[in-house]
Tab-separated table of C-alpha atoms in Angstrom:
chain	number	residue	atom	x	y	z
A	522	MET	CA	-22.334	21.046	80.570
A	523	CYS	CA	-22.343	24.749	81.557
A	524	ARG	CA	-22.098	26.856	78.427
A	525	SER	CA	-20.924	30.477	78.380
A	526	PRO	CA	-24.353	32.068	77.587
A	527	LEU	CA	-25.917	30.291	80.573
A	528	LEU	CA	-23.153	31.398	82.930
A	529	ILE	CA	-23.330	34.982	81.685
A	530	GLU	CA	-27.109	35.019	82.055
A	531	LYS	CA	-26.828	33.774	85.629
A	532	ALA	CA	-24.132	36.376	86.383
A	533	LEU	CA	-26.430	39.127	85.078
A	534	GLN	CA	-29.195	37.886	87.372
A	535	PHE	CA	-26.900	38.015	90.399
A	536	ALA	CA	-25.610	41.468	89.411
A	537	LYS	CA	-29.154	42.815	89.125
A	538	ALA	CA	-30.147	41.289	92.477
A	539	LEU	CA	-27.088	42.865	94.134
A	540	GLY	CA	-27.726	46.273	92.597
A	541	TYR	CA	-24.895	46.311	90.040
A	542	ASP	CA	-26.965	47.825	87.242
A	543	GLU	CA	-23.929	48.834	85.169
A	544	PHE	CA	-22.579	45.285	84.961
A	545	ARG	CA	-22.480	44.002	81.389
A	546	GLY	CA	-21.615	40.332	81.160
A	547	SER	CA	-19.525	39.343	78.150
A	548	ASN	CA	-17.348	36.488	76.967
A	549	GLY	CA	-14.299	38.583	77.802
A	550	TRP	CA	-15.501	39.047	81.389
A	551	LEU	CA	-16.229	35.325	81.686
A	552	GLU	CA	-12.763	34.310	80.455
A	553	LYS	CA	-11.096	36.693	82.916
A	554	PHE	CA	-13.343	35.367	85.698
A	555	LYS	CA	-12.354	31.756	84.949
A	556	ARG	CA	-8.646	32.594	84.727
A	557	LYS	CA	-8.769	34.490	88.022
A	558	LEU	CA	-10.345	31.577	89.900
A	559	GLY	CA	-8.471	28.842	88.045
A	560	ILE	CA	-11.608	27.355	86.485
A	561	MET	CA	-11.159	25.130	83.443
A	562	ALA	CA	-13.152	22.654	81.388
A	563	LYS	CA	-12.354	18.989	81.956
A	564	VAL	CA	-13.633	15.725	80.559
A	565	ILE	CA	-15.420	13.611	83.150
A	566	SER	CA	-13.864	10.151	82.912
A	567	GLY	CA	-14.235	6.904	84.779
A	568	GLU	CA	-16.566	5.877	87.548
A	569	SER	CA	-14.536	6.623	90.632
A	570	LYS	CA	-17.147	5.359	93.090
A	571	ASP	CA	-17.730	1.980	91.459
A	572	VAL	CA	-15.500	0.392	94.076
A	573	ASP	CA	-15.428	0.917	97.806
A	574	ASP	CA	-12.373	2.912	98.900
A	575	ASN	CA	-11.529	0.215	101.448
A	576	ASP	CA	-11.447	-2.453	98.724
A	577	SER	CA	-9.065	-0.337	96.671
A	578	GLU	CA	-6.861	0.329	99.683
A	579	ASN	CA	-6.795	-3.371	100.576
A	580	TRP	CA	-5.818	-4.326	97.028
A	581	ILE	CA	-2.963	-1.812	97.078
A	582	THR	CA	-1.653	-2.749	100.526
A	583	GLU	CA	-2.057	-6.507	100.126
A	584	THR	CA	-2.143	-7.713	96.516
A	585	LEU	CA	-0.061	-4.998	94.885
A	586	SER	CA	2.476	-5.102	97.713
A	587	LYS	CA	2.806	-8.863	97.257
A	588	ILE	CA	3.265	-8.493	93.493
A	589	SER	CA	5.902	-5.789	93.970
A	590	LYS	CA	7.700	-7.947	96.527
A	591	ASP	CA	7.740	-11.098	94.395
A	592	TYR	CA	8.391	-9.532	90.987
A	593	LYS	CA	10.691	-6.885	89.605
A	594	PRO	CA	8.998	-3.993	87.725
A	595	GLU	CA	10.158	-5.361	84.372
A	596	ASN	CA	8.332	-8.636	85.161
A	597	ILE	CA	4.999	-7.041	86.103
A	598	PHE	CA	2.707	-6.679	83.099
A	599	TYR	CA	-0.652	-5.008	82.643
A	600	ALA	CA	-2.995	-5.831	79.758
A	601	ASP	CA	-6.265	-4.349	78.583
A	602	GLU	CA	-8.461	-4.372	75.500
A	603	THR	CA	-9.855	-1.463	73.510
A	604	ALA	CA	-12.201	-1.021	70.561
A	605	LEU	CA	-10.648	-0.033	67.246
A	606	PHE	CA	-13.036	1.616	64.771
A	607	PHE	CA	-10.753	1.044	61.811
A	608	GLN	CA	-13.054	2.682	59.255
A	609	GLY	CA	-13.656	5.788	61.345
A	610	LEU	CA	-13.120	9.141	59.639
A	611	PRO	CA	-11.428	12.144	61.283
A	612	GLN	CA	-13.741	14.777	62.760
A	613	LYS	CA	-11.495	17.664	61.749
A	614	THR	CA	-9.822	18.636	58.491
A	615	LEU	CA	-8.140	21.589	56.797
A	616	THR	CA	-10.176	23.599	54.308
A	617	PHE	CA	-10.448	27.118	52.922
A	618	LYS	CA	-12.222	29.665	55.095
A	619	LYS	CA	-15.278	30.163	52.850
A	620	GLU	CA	-15.740	26.508	51.964
A	621	LYS	CA	-18.330	24.432	53.778
A	622	CYS	CA	-17.259	21.127	55.261
A	623	PHE	CA	-19.681	18.227	55.557
A	624	GLY	CA	-19.157	14.813	57.067
A	625	GLY	CA	-20.876	11.510	56.453
A	626	LYS	CA	-22.264	8.879	58.755
A	627	GLN	CA	-19.531	7.301	60.843
A	628	SER	CA	-18.863	3.608	60.270
A	629	LYS	CA	-19.509	1.296	63.217
A	630	ALA	CA	-17.168	-1.395	61.894
A	631	ARG	CA	-14.849	-2.338	64.728
A	632	LEU	CA	-12.523	-4.913	66.135
A	633	THR	CA	-11.121	-5.418	69.612
A	634	VAL	CA	-7.416	-5.130	70.340
A	635	MET	CA	-5.718	-6.464	73.460
A	636	LEU	CA	-2.479	-4.687	74.335
A	637	GLY	CA	-0.069	-5.222	77.190
A	638	ALA	CA	3.300	-4.038	78.466
A	639	ASN	CA	5.470	-4.224	81.557
A	640	MET	CA	5.782	-1.505	84.194
A	641	THR	CA	9.000	-0.142	82.762
A	642	GLY	CA	7.530	0.061	79.262
A	643	HIS	CA	10.481	-1.787	77.744
A	644	GLN	CA	8.627	-4.951	76.774
A	645	LYS	CA	5.296	-5.206	74.989
A	646	LEU	CA	3.148	-8.308	74.757
A	647	LYS	CA	2.079	-9.682	71.397
A	648	PRO	CA	-1.218	-7.921	70.568
A	649	LEU	CA	-4.452	-9.857	70.292
A	650	PHE	CA	-6.919	-8.875	67.568
A	651	ILE	CA	-10.547	-10.009	67.776
A	652	GLU	CA	-12.667	-9.787	64.630
A	653	ARG	CA	-15.918	-11.310	63.359
A	654	SER	CA	-14.586	-13.669	60.707
A	655	LYS	CA	-12.802	-16.941	61.319
A	656	ASN	CA	-10.760	-16.502	58.143
A	657	PRO	CA	-10.934	-12.844	57.048
A	658	ARG	CA	-9.984	-11.953	53.498
A	659	PHE	CA	-6.901	-10.031	54.524
A	660	PHE	CA	-5.400	-13.299	55.844
A	661	LYS	CA	-5.291	-14.714	52.325
A	662	GLY	CA	-1.723	-15.460	51.361
A	663	ALA	CA	-0.359	-14.657	54.824
A	664	LYS	CA	2.072	-17.305	56.056
A	665	SER	CA	2.370	-15.899	59.557
A	666	LEU	CA	0.978	-13.079	61.699
A	667	LYS	CA	2.753	-10.701	64.031
A	668	VAL	CA	-0.343	-10.675	66.250
A	669	ASP	CA	-2.580	-13.242	67.916
A	670	TYR	CA	-6.029	-13.528	66.368
A	671	ASP	CA	-9.451	-14.721	67.510
A	672	PHE	CA	-13.046	-14.123	66.500
A	673	ASN	CA	-16.700	-14.027	67.533
A	674	LYS	CA	-19.930	-12.596	66.096
A	675	LYS	CA	-19.547	-9.182	67.735
A	676	SER	CA	-15.738	-9.016	67.710
A	677	TRP	CA	-15.821	-8.579	71.499
A	678	MET	CA	-13.602	-9.934	74.214
A	679	THR	CA	-15.112	-12.991	75.901
A	680	LEU	CA	-14.113	-15.087	78.888
A	681	GLU	CA	-13.198	-18.003	76.629
A	682	ILE	CA	-11.010	-15.875	74.344
A	683	CYS	CA	-9.294	-14.190	77.283
A	684	GLU	CA	-8.514	-17.492	79.007
A	685	LYS	CA	-7.136	-18.905	75.764
A	686	TRP	CA	-4.909	-15.834	75.295
A	687	VAL	CA	-3.587	-15.970	78.867
A	688	GLN	CA	-2.784	-19.688	78.576
A	689	LYS	CA	-1.018	-19.088	75.274
A	690	LEU	CA	1.007	-16.313	76.898
A	691	ASP	CA	1.882	-18.687	79.735
A	692	LYS	CA	3.310	-21.200	77.242
A	693	ARG	CA	5.269	-18.401	75.586
A	694	MET	CA	6.759	-17.374	78.939
A	695	ILE	CA	7.678	-21.010	79.674
A	696	ALA	CA	9.592	-21.167	76.390
A	697	GLU	CA	11.416	-17.970	77.348
A	698	CYS	CA	11.930	-19.069	80.993
A	699	HIS	CA	10.364	-15.756	81.957
A	700	LYS	CA	8.304	-15.667	85.158
A	701	ILE	CA	5.866	-12.748	85.107
A	702	ALA	CA	2.842	-11.324	86.899
A	703	LEU	CA	-0.048	-10.282	84.670
A	704	VAL	CA	-2.647	-7.799	85.921
A	705	PHE	CA	-6.099	-7.313	84.387
A	706	TYR	CA	-8.975	-5.224	85.642
A	707	HIS	CA	-11.920	-7.200	86.967
A	708	CYS	CA	-14.810	-7.679	84.530
A	709	PRO	CA	-16.989	-10.620	83.363
A	710	ALA	CA	-14.839	-11.127	80.246
A	711	HIS	CA	-11.677	-11.616	82.317
A	712	PRO	CA	-11.087	-14.874	84.217
A	713	LYS	CA	-11.012	-14.978	88.009
A	714	GLU	CA	-9.717	-18.458	88.757
A	715	ILE	CA	-7.152	-19.406	86.147
A	716	ASN	CA	-3.863	-19.648	88.030
A	717	GLN	CA	-4.351	-23.393	88.578
A	718	LYS	CA	-4.181	-23.783	84.786
A	719	LEU	CA	-0.951	-21.782	84.510
A	720	LYS	CA	2.602	-22.960	85.117
A	721	ILE	CA	4.818	-19.882	85.170
A	722	LEU	CA	2.545	-16.875	84.727
A	723	GLN	CA	0.743	-15.492	87.786
A	724	PHE	CA	-2.614	-13.847	87.055
A	725	PHE	CA	-4.129	-10.997	89.101
A	726	THR	CA	-7.195	-8.796	88.717
A	727	CYS	CA	-7.808	-5.297	90.048
A	728	HIS	CA	-10.936	-3.167	90.364
A	729	GLN	CA	-12.118	-0.625	87.791
A	730	THR	CA	-10.887	2.382	89.792
A	731	LEU	CA	-7.389	0.915	90.036
A	732	HIS	CA	-7.549	0.000	86.348
A	733	GLN	CA	-7.881	3.721	85.560
A	734	ASN	CA	-4.738	4.415	87.589
A	735	PHE	CA	-2.820	1.700	85.716
A	736	ASN	CA	-3.832	3.269	82.393
A	737	GLN	CA	-2.449	6.613	83.478
């Protein structure tokens, strides 16, 4: 990351080399310089070169075109999992100007949540929660859950859990007489060949680069 002092120091070196002895680099000069050239700080996200551009183009022109042809937007769903650090503390707070603010060690307790919705955003799939315990304490006394639940030692998504969830969703769609296409991004925890086990749901996978576009 290029910090302001480093940029100013480099600018002073260039100014001296070019004979601009009166140049005095400052934060004000740097901000004006960045605004003038349209320079801004951005978070580097994703791994855009993980997949060959031709593979991405082929998936769009062939697979995605087929999905769009066979299914209406409201019947095309995308699902993905994310980590939920449910004991995490906020990194910012409000305090008086002269008071010092100290934080503690962040908890690493986590669970995995699978979320999904259709292209129009009008229908959401029943979330899947993955935790470590087979029968966690907070289930005590609960007669029913508004989410699907599974478990393993690390509370991670696994191929077995994912297949089970997809097959359960397939049965749910059969009961609703709702034919859908479900898209996942390709990774070891997501099944490749599962359509032969499904009756009404059609399963597709896309590459990581395309997965980033779906999330946007």
